[in-house]
Short mmCIF file of C-alpha atoms and ligand atoms in Angstrom, two decimals:
data_model
loop_
_atom_site.label_atom_id
_atom_site.label_comp_id
_atom_site.label_asym_id
_atom_site.label_seq_id
_atom_site.Cartn_x
_atom_site.Cartn_y
_atom_site.Cartn_z
CA MET A 1 0.00 0.00 0.00
CA PHE A 2 2.82 2.45 0.75
CA SER A 3 4.33 2.20 -2.72
CA GLN A 4 1.58 4.51 -3.99
CA LEU A 5 2.54 7.33 -1.66
CA PRO A 6 4.33 10.40 -3.01
CA THR A 7 7.51 11.78 -1.48
CA PRO A 8 6.40 13.88 1.51
CA THR A 9 6.44 17.65 1.30
CA LEU A 10 8.03 19.35 4.29
CA ASP A 11 6.05 21.61 6.64
CA PRO A 12 7.25 25.15 5.86
CA ILE A 13 7.64 26.05 9.54
CA LEU A 14 8.43 22.84 11.41
CA SER A 15 11.06 21.73 8.86
CA LEU A 16 12.99 24.95 9.55
CA SER A 17 13.57 23.97 13.18
CA VAL A 18 15.21 20.73 12.04
CA ALA A 19 17.38 22.50 9.45
CA TYR A 20 18.38 25.10 12.06
CA ARG A 21 19.34 22.45 14.59
CA ASN A 22 21.55 20.73 12.01
CA ASP A 23 23.27 23.96 10.93
CA PRO A 24 26.82 23.96 12.40
CA ARG A 25 27.40 27.75 11.98
CA PRO A 26 27.80 29.42 15.42
CA GLU A 27 26.34 32.72 14.18
CA LYS A 28 23.03 31.11 13.10
CA VAL A 29 19.78 32.75 14.27
CA ASP A 30 16.42 30.95 14.47
CA LEU A 31 13.64 33.33 13.43
CA GLY A 32 11.42 30.52 12.14
CA ILE A 33 8.89 28.83 14.41
CA GLY A 34 6.82 31.05 16.71
CA VAL A 35 8.60 30.42 19.97
CA TYR A 36 9.61 33.09 22.49
CA LYS A 37 13.23 33.35 23.62
CA ASN A 38 14.65 35.41 26.47
CA SER A 39 17.84 37.49 26.26
CA ALA A 40 19.91 34.35 26.94
CA GLY A 41 18.33 32.75 23.85
CA GLU A 42 16.34 30.29 25.93
CA THR A 43 12.65 29.49 25.96
CA PRO A 44 12.09 29.45 29.70
CA VAL A 45 9.48 27.59 31.70
CA MET A 46 7.46 30.57 32.94
CA ARG A 47 7.75 31.27 36.68
CA ALA A 48 4.06 30.71 37.40
CA VAL A 49 4.12 27.49 35.35
CA SER A 50 7.09 26.22 37.32
CA GLN A 51 5.34 26.98 40.61
CA ALA A 52 2.07 25.44 39.39
CA GLN A 53 4.01 22.34 38.40
CA ASP A 54 5.17 21.94 42.01
CA VAL A 55 1.58 22.29 43.18
CA VAL A 56 0.31 19.73 40.68
CA VAL A 57 3.03 17.22 41.54
CA ALA A 58 2.36 17.65 45.26
CA THR A 59 -1.42 17.41 45.03
CA GLN A 60 -2.24 15.12 42.12
CA THR A 61 -3.35 11.75 43.40
CA THR A 62 -4.26 9.96 40.17
CA LYS A 63 -3.48 9.75 36.49
CA SER A 64 -6.88 8.32 35.66
CA TYR A 65 -8.85 9.71 32.67
CA VAL A 66 -10.29 13.21 32.91
CA GLY A 67 -13.02 13.19 30.26
CA LEU A 68 -13.72 13.93 26.60
CA ALA A 69 -13.92 17.69 27.16
CA GLY A 70 -10.66 17.72 29.13
CA CYS A 71 -10.61 19.79 32.30
CA GLU A 72 -13.84 21.77 32.64
CA GLU A 73 -12.29 24.31 35.03
CA PHE A 74 -9.63 24.96 32.40
CA ASN A 75 -12.35 25.36 29.76
CA GLN A 76 -14.18 27.90 31.90
CA SER A 77 -10.89 29.75 32.53
CA MET A 78 -10.33 30.06 28.77
CA ILE A 79 -13.87 31.38 28.31
CA ASP A 80 -13.28 33.91 31.10
CA LEU A 81 -9.94 35.08 29.68
CA LEU A 82 -11.46 35.73 26.28
CA LEU A 83 -15.07 36.69 26.79
CA SER A 84 -15.55 37.95 30.33
CA GLY A 85 -17.93 40.89 30.52
CA THR A 86 -19.71 40.02 27.26
CA SER A 87 -23.25 38.83 26.63
CA ALA A 88 -21.70 35.69 25.15
CA MET A 89 -20.97 34.36 28.65
CA ASP A 90 -24.55 32.99 28.83
CA ARG A 91 -24.42 31.19 25.50
CA VAL A 92 -20.97 29.65 25.27
CA ALA A 93 -19.37 26.22 25.52
CA ALA A 94 -15.77 25.01 25.25
CA ILE A 95 -13.69 21.88 25.01
CA GLN A 96 -10.02 21.51 25.79
CA THR A 97 -8.03 20.50 22.72
CA PRO A 98 -4.48 19.45 21.82
CA GLY A 99 -3.23 22.98 21.05
CA ALA A 100 -5.00 25.53 18.87
CA SER A 101 -4.37 23.42 15.75
CA GLY A 102 -6.36 20.65 17.43
CA ALA A 103 -9.08 23.21 18.13
CA LEU A 104 -9.05 24.37 14.50
CA ARG A 105 -9.58 20.82 13.35
CA MET A 106 -12.38 20.14 15.82
CA LEU A 107 -14.23 23.28 14.76
CA GLY A 108 -13.55 22.48 11.09
CA ASP A 109 -15.12 19.04 11.58
CA LEU A 110 -18.03 20.60 13.47
CA MET A 111 -18.72 23.06 10.63
CA LYS A 112 -18.61 20.22 8.11
CA ILE A 113 -21.36 18.45 10.03
CA ALA A 114 -23.47 21.46 11.02
CA GLN A 115 -23.24 23.26 7.67
CA PRO A 116 -21.63 20.96 5.07
CA ASN A 117 -21.52 23.61 2.37
CA THR A 118 -19.37 26.00 4.38
CA THR A 119 -16.65 28.03 2.71
CA VAL A 120 -14.02 29.32 5.14
CA TRP A 121 -12.56 32.69 4.16
CA ILE A 122 -9.01 33.18 5.36
CA SER A 123 -6.76 36.21 5.15
CA ASN A 124 -4.17 36.46 2.40
CA PRO A 125 -1.71 35.55 3.80
CA SER A 126 -2.68 33.53 6.87
CA TYR A 127 -1.19 31.07 9.35
CA VAL A 128 0.22 28.27 7.19
CA ASN A 129 -1.90 25.63 8.92
CA HIS A 130 -5.28 27.34 8.42
CA LYS A 131 -5.86 26.16 4.87
CA PRO A 132 -4.58 22.57 5.34
CA VAL A 133 -6.67 22.04 8.47
CA MET A 134 -9.87 23.44 6.95
CA GLU A 135 -9.38 21.43 3.77
CA ALA A 136 -8.61 18.29 5.77
CA ALA A 137 -12.01 18.82 7.42
CA GLY A 138 -13.56 18.80 3.93
CA LEU A 139 -14.32 22.53 3.80
CA LYS A 140 -13.79 24.90 0.92
CA VAL A 141 -11.29 27.70 1.49
CA LYS A 142 -11.26 31.14 -0.07
CA TYR A 143 -8.90 34.07 0.55
CA TYR A 144 -9.81 37.66 1.37
CA SER A 145 -7.38 40.51 0.75
CA TYR A 146 -5.55 41.50 3.89
CA PHE A 147 -1.98 42.73 3.68
CA SER A 148 -0.64 45.52 1.53
CA ALA A 149 2.84 44.68 0.25
CA ASP A 150 3.46 48.42 -0.21
CA THR A 151 2.51 49.77 3.20
CA LYS A 152 3.12 46.51 5.15
CA GLN A 153 -0.15 47.27 6.90
CA VAL A 154 -3.68 45.89 6.58
CA ASP A 155 -5.45 47.07 3.44
CA GLN A 156 -8.72 47.65 5.26
CA GLU A 157 -10.64 48.91 2.27
CA LYS A 158 -9.83 45.87 0.13
CA MET A 159 -10.43 43.49 3.03
CA LEU A 160 -13.88 44.92 3.75
CA SER A 161 -14.75 44.99 0.09
CA ASP A 162 -13.90 41.26 -0.24
CA LEU A 163 -15.74 40.36 2.94
CA SER A 164 -18.85 42.18 1.72
CA HIS A 165 -19.24 39.18 -0.63
CA ALA A 166 -19.25 36.61 2.20
CA GLY A 167 -22.74 35.22 2.76
CA LYS A 168 -24.72 32.97 5.03
CA ASP A 169 -22.92 29.72 4.12
CA ASP A 170 -19.58 31.35 4.80
CA VAL A 171 -17.30 31.51 7.80
CA VAL A 172 -14.77 34.33 8.06
CA LEU A 173 -11.60 33.37 9.92
CA LEU A 174 -9.92 36.32 11.66
CA HIS A 175 -6.79 36.52 13.79
CA GLY A 176 -7.80 37.80 17.24
CA CYS A 177 -4.50 39.67 17.61
CA CYS A 178 -0.85 39.45 16.52
CA HIS A 179 -1.61 38.39 12.95
CA ASN A 180 0.38 35.36 11.81
CA PRO A 181 2.46 35.78 9.63
CA THR A 182 2.32 39.54 8.95
CA GLY A 183 2.23 41.14 12.42
CA ALA A 184 -0.25 43.67 10.95
CA ASP A 185 -3.47 43.69 12.99
CA ILE A 186 -6.88 45.04 12.12
CA ASN A 187 -7.89 48.05 14.20
CA PHE A 188 -11.03 48.36 16.33
CA ASP A 189 -12.86 50.17 13.55
CA ALA A 190 -12.32 47.13 11.29
CA TRP A 191 -13.64 44.81 14.02
CA GLN A 192 -16.78 46.94 14.19
CA GLN A 193 -17.21 47.00 10.43
CA ILE A 194 -16.71 43.23 10.05
CA THR A 195 -19.25 42.74 12.82
CA SER A 196 -21.76 44.89 10.89
CA LEU A 197 -21.08 42.88 7.73
CA ALA A 198 -21.64 39.62 9.65
CA GLN A 199 -24.97 40.98 10.92
CA LYS A 200 -26.01 42.17 7.48
CA ASN A 201 -24.79 39.25 5.32
CA GLY A 202 -25.20 36.41 7.80
CA PHE A 203 -21.69 34.93 7.73
CA THR A 204 -20.25 33.41 10.89
CA PRO A 205 -17.05 34.92 12.34
CA PHE A 206 -14.34 32.52 13.47
CA VAL A 207 -11.59 34.06 15.62
CA ASP A 208 -8.26 32.27 16.06
CA ILE A 209 -6.51 33.93 18.99
CA ALA A 210 -3.25 32.14 19.75
CA TYR A 211 -1.19 35.10 21.00
CA GLN A 212 -3.38 36.87 23.57
CA GLY A 213 -1.14 39.06 25.72
CA PHE A 214 1.67 39.48 23.18
CA GLY A 215 0.17 42.42 21.28
CA GLU A 216 -1.08 45.20 23.51
CA GLY A 217 -1.92 43.21 26.64
CA LEU A 218 -4.32 40.49 27.75
CA GLU A 219 -7.44 42.66 27.88
CA GLU A 220 -6.63 44.89 24.93
CA ASP A 221 -5.87 41.93 22.67
CA ALA A 222 -9.37 40.52 23.25
CA LYS A 223 -11.16 43.83 22.66
CA GLY A 224 -12.13 43.18 19.03
CA LEU A 225 -13.24 39.63 19.77
CA ARG A 226 -15.32 40.80 22.74
CA PHE A 227 -17.04 43.48 20.70
CA MET A 228 -17.89 40.91 18.05
CA ALA A 229 -19.08 38.32 20.57
CA ASN A 230 -21.41 40.94 22.06
CA ASN A 231 -22.95 41.70 18.71
CA VAL A 232 -23.30 38.49 16.71
CA GLU A 233 -25.41 35.41 17.37
CA GLU A 234 -22.76 32.84 16.58
CA ILE A 235 -19.00 32.87 16.71
CA LEU A 236 -16.31 30.18 16.69
CA ILE A 237 -13.08 30.67 18.66
CA THR A 238 -9.80 28.80 18.92
CA THR A 239 -7.17 29.62 21.51
CA SER A 240 -3.81 28.34 22.63
CA CYS A 241 -1.70 28.31 25.79
CA SER A 242 1.44 27.47 23.80
CA LYS A 243 2.63 31.06 23.67
CA ASN A 244 1.14 33.00 26.56
CA PHE A 245 1.81 30.22 29.08
CA GLY A 246 4.89 28.95 27.20
CA LEU A 247 3.36 25.46 27.13
CA TYR A 248 4.32 24.64 23.55
CA ARG A 249 5.02 20.96 23.95
CA GLU A 250 2.10 20.30 26.30
CA ARG A 251 -0.42 20.95 23.47
CA THR A 252 -2.91 22.96 25.47
CA GLY A 253 -5.68 24.82 23.70
CA ALA A 254 -9.44 25.19 23.50
CA ALA A 255 -12.25 25.25 20.95
CA ILE A 256 -15.03 27.62 21.99
CA VAL A 257 -18.46 28.10 20.46
CA VAL A 258 -20.83 30.99 21.08
CA GLY A 259 -24.40 30.49 19.85
CA GLN A 260 -27.89 31.91 20.02
CA SER A 261 -28.71 30.02 23.21
CA GLN A 262 -27.09 27.77 25.81
CA GLU A 263 -29.10 24.89 24.37
CA HIS A 264 -27.58 25.40 20.91
CA VAL A 265 -24.02 25.47 22.19
CA ASN A 266 -24.62 22.46 24.44
CA ASN A 267 -25.61 20.57 21.29
CA ALA A 268 -22.51 21.86 19.51
CA LYS A 269 -20.37 20.77 22.44
CA GLY A 270 -21.98 17.31 22.36
CA LYS A 271 -21.01 16.99 18.71
CA LEU A 272 -17.47 18.22 19.48
CA LEU A 273 -17.13 15.51 22.12
CA THR A 274 -18.18 12.83 19.62
CA LEU A 275 -15.64 14.24 17.18
CA ALA A 276 -12.92 14.25 19.83
CA ARG A 277 -13.74 10.63 20.69
CA SER A 278 -13.25 9.53 17.09
CA THR A 279 -10.09 11.60 16.65
CA TYR A 280 -7.96 11.44 19.83
CA THR A 281 -10.52 10.67 22.60
CA MET A 282 -9.12 13.05 25.22
CA PRO A 283 -6.66 15.93 25.20
CA PRO A 284 -3.44 15.58 27.24
CA ASP A 285 -3.99 16.82 30.79
CA HIS A 286 -0.76 18.25 32.12
CA GLY A 287 -0.77 21.69 30.45
CA ALA A 288 -4.41 22.32 31.28
CA ALA A 289 -3.83 21.25 34.89
CA LEU A 290 -1.06 23.87 35.13
CA VAL A 291 -3.14 26.64 33.54
CA LYS A 292 -6.08 25.84 35.79
CA THR A 293 -3.82 25.88 38.85
CA ILE A 294 -2.47 29.29 37.85
CA LEU A 295 -5.80 30.90 37.00
CA LYS A 296 -7.54 29.61 40.14
CA ASP A 297 -4.88 31.19 42.35
CA GLN A 298 -4.66 34.97 42.61
CA GLN A 299 -0.98 35.03 43.50
CA LEU A 300 0.02 32.69 40.66
CA THR A 301 -2.17 34.67 38.26
CA ARG A 302 -0.31 37.85 39.26
CA VAL A 303 3.06 36.16 38.69
CA TRP A 304 1.89 34.90 35.28
CA LYS A 305 0.50 38.27 34.16
CA GLN A 306 3.68 40.02 35.26
CA GLU A 307 5.94 37.71 33.26
CA LEU A 308 3.66 37.81 30.22
CA SER A 309 3.76 41.57 30.26
CA GLU A 310 7.58 41.48 30.55
CA MET A 311 7.66 39.24 27.47
CA GLN A 312 5.36 41.61 25.58
CA GLN A 313 7.56 44.56 26.57
CA ARG A 314 10.68 42.69 25.46
CA LEU A 315 9.16 42.17 22.03
CA LEU A 316 8.48 45.90 21.72
CA ASN A 317 12.07 46.64 22.75
CA LEU A 318 13.45 44.14 20.23
CA ARG A 319 11.38 45.70 17.46
CA LYS A 320 12.65 49.14 18.40
CA SER A 321 16.29 48.02 18.70
CA LEU A 322 16.20 46.34 15.28
CA CYS A 323 14.69 49.46 13.67
CA ASP A 324 17.17 51.72 15.51
CA GLU A 325 20.04 49.59 14.22
CA LEU A 326 18.69 49.73 10.66
CA ARG A 327 18.19 53.50 10.91
CA ASN A 328 21.41 54.39 12.72
CA SER A 329 23.95 51.94 11.34
CA HIS A 330 22.50 51.50 7.86
CA ASN A 331 20.74 54.80 7.37
CA THR A 332 17.52 53.16 6.22
CA SER A 333 13.97 53.77 7.33
CA GLN A 334 12.69 51.18 4.87
CA PHE A 335 11.91 48.78 7.70
CA ASN A 336 10.21 51.19 10.12
CA PHE A 337 7.02 49.16 9.71
CA ILE A 338 8.58 46.48 11.97
CA GLU A 339 7.87 48.75 14.94
CA SER A 340 4.20 49.06 14.09
CA HIS A 341 3.61 45.31 13.89
CA LYS A 342 2.19 43.38 16.83
CA GLY A 343 3.21 40.17 18.58
CA MET A 344 5.91 37.75 17.55
CA PHE A 345 5.88 38.10 13.78
CA THR A 346 6.74 40.53 11.02
CA VAL A 347 6.63 40.01 7.30
CA LEU A 348 9.71 41.67 5.81
CA GLY A 349 8.34 41.75 2.28
CA PHE A 350 11.18 39.52 1.06
CA SER A 351 10.75 36.97 -1.73
CA PRO A 352 11.35 33.25 -1.07
CA GLU A 353 14.73 33.72 -2.81
CA GLN A 354 15.70 36.53 -0.44
CA MET A 355 14.62 34.38 2.53
CA SER A 356 16.80 31.55 1.15
CA ARG A 357 19.73 33.94 0.92
CA LEU A 358 19.22 34.95 4.56
CA ARG A 359 19.35 31.29 5.49
CA ASP A 360 22.08 30.06 3.14
CA GLU A 361 24.47 33.01 3.34
CA TYR A 362 23.87 34.19 6.91
CA GLY A 363 22.32 31.25 8.79
CA ILE A 364 19.24 33.38 9.56
CA TYR A 365 16.19 31.16 9.47
CA GLY A 366 12.90 32.87 8.64
CA VAL A 367 9.89 31.33 6.89
CA GLY A 368 9.83 31.25 3.06
CA ASP A 369 6.81 33.60 2.96
CA GLY A 370 9.01 36.38 4.36
CA ARG A 371 8.01 35.99 8.02
CA ILE A 372 10.53 36.45 10.78
CA ASN A 373 9.90 35.73 14.44
CA ILE A 374 10.98 38.80 16.41
CA ALA A 375 10.65 36.75 19.60
CA GLY A 376 13.49 34.52 18.34
CA LEU A 377 15.97 37.43 18.39
CA THR A 378 18.34 38.16 21.21
CA GLU A 379 19.84 41.61 21.73
CA LYS A 380 23.28 40.44 20.61
CA ASP A 381 21.90 39.18 17.26
CA ILE A 382 20.53 42.57 16.27
CA PRO A 383 23.56 44.11 14.49
CA TYR A 384 24.19 40.86 12.60
CA VAL A 385 20.55 40.42 11.57
CA ALA A 386 20.16 44.11 10.59
CA ASP A 387 23.28 43.88 8.45
CA ALA A 388 22.03 40.73 6.70
CA ILE A 389 18.57 42.25 6.10
CA VAL A 390 20.16 45.27 4.42
CA LYS A 391 22.51 43.13 2.31
CA VAL A 392 19.67 40.92 1.11
CA SER A 393 17.18 43.72 0.44
C1 LIG B 401 4.02 29.24 14.19
O1 LIG B 401 3.24 29.79 13.39
O2 LIG B 401 5.25 29.33 14.10
C2 LIG B 401 3.46 28.47 15.33
O3 LIG B 401 2.12 28.69 15.47
C3 LIG B 401 3.83 27.05 15.30
C4 LIG B 401 2.89 26.18 14.56
O4 LIG B 401 2.17 25.41 15.19
O5 LIG B 401 2.86 26.24 13.33
#
């Protein structure tokens, strides 16, 4: 049976980590996968996570199964983090999933059952896994205009014009904050206008928010989503604890559905549980147990919020330092847009060939679509990376 299989194509992000690891050059810099590094170039276990781990080890008495939905206290915590204060709190349900990609797939499968003819509109460009996951769920995918290659900002007019054609069988996938890969976020006005379009045309918004806390702060980053959730009948949400709790390898995320009534979302949750059963049965527990432990404890929550805000601040500083270096040492303001982008990523506007040159000639690993991960930089890399960017541009 295997003789019929084609040679595998490599994942454009995950394959970079392997190539980076195998690169012997000491000056190499990993700006590929979306992982945060501190100034020592390490991805630390966050302080609150470390403390919660001690609590879990000391208090956990069993490793028996938890349940199809994972940890319900964790699920409620995710709902609270994203939607607290909105009218959606009375008509929402969530399941814990293996990361946000697991959540994307569960919601993709749910849409395929609930509304088989769904077309999912994704931004051009979008997170590299959005299209494969939606297509794997059997859904059609269409792109809406998003990023202007000239301004390196969102082309709001074009985006809204495209979305005005989305109708009642359509789902519009938005990035809650820290757009992946561009770093260019929609502003609050755009959130309001997309909400009006959803009300008028009947499409369902779907918000993937995997970087809450890395843009402008935990509350601010959920502002657009909250406005939307207050003003539409149905909304799908995926979230991740990979980045804001640093729990990458624990695969901790959630799929959340907001509907017209609690009864509707209970039915949706029931279907999600059946889907989970036939896919992986239950999500892994450890990450969710840590997040729950943190969010149920005021002191641990304070420690977590403090460190997350330090990480967010560090990203802003790195963006500024890189732009300062480009301006001061290379006399170019061509890359000033880097400072206006949000979260971990920035699209440089480089072609795949230029990204290959960065990798082959300088050992700087960004994604082929031109994305670099600012959170992968350390302060000492900045002159080297700025110099390479200028040479390749
Ligand atoms: C990324 O975009 O680098 C991350 O979200 C990692 C992933 O799962 O693709």
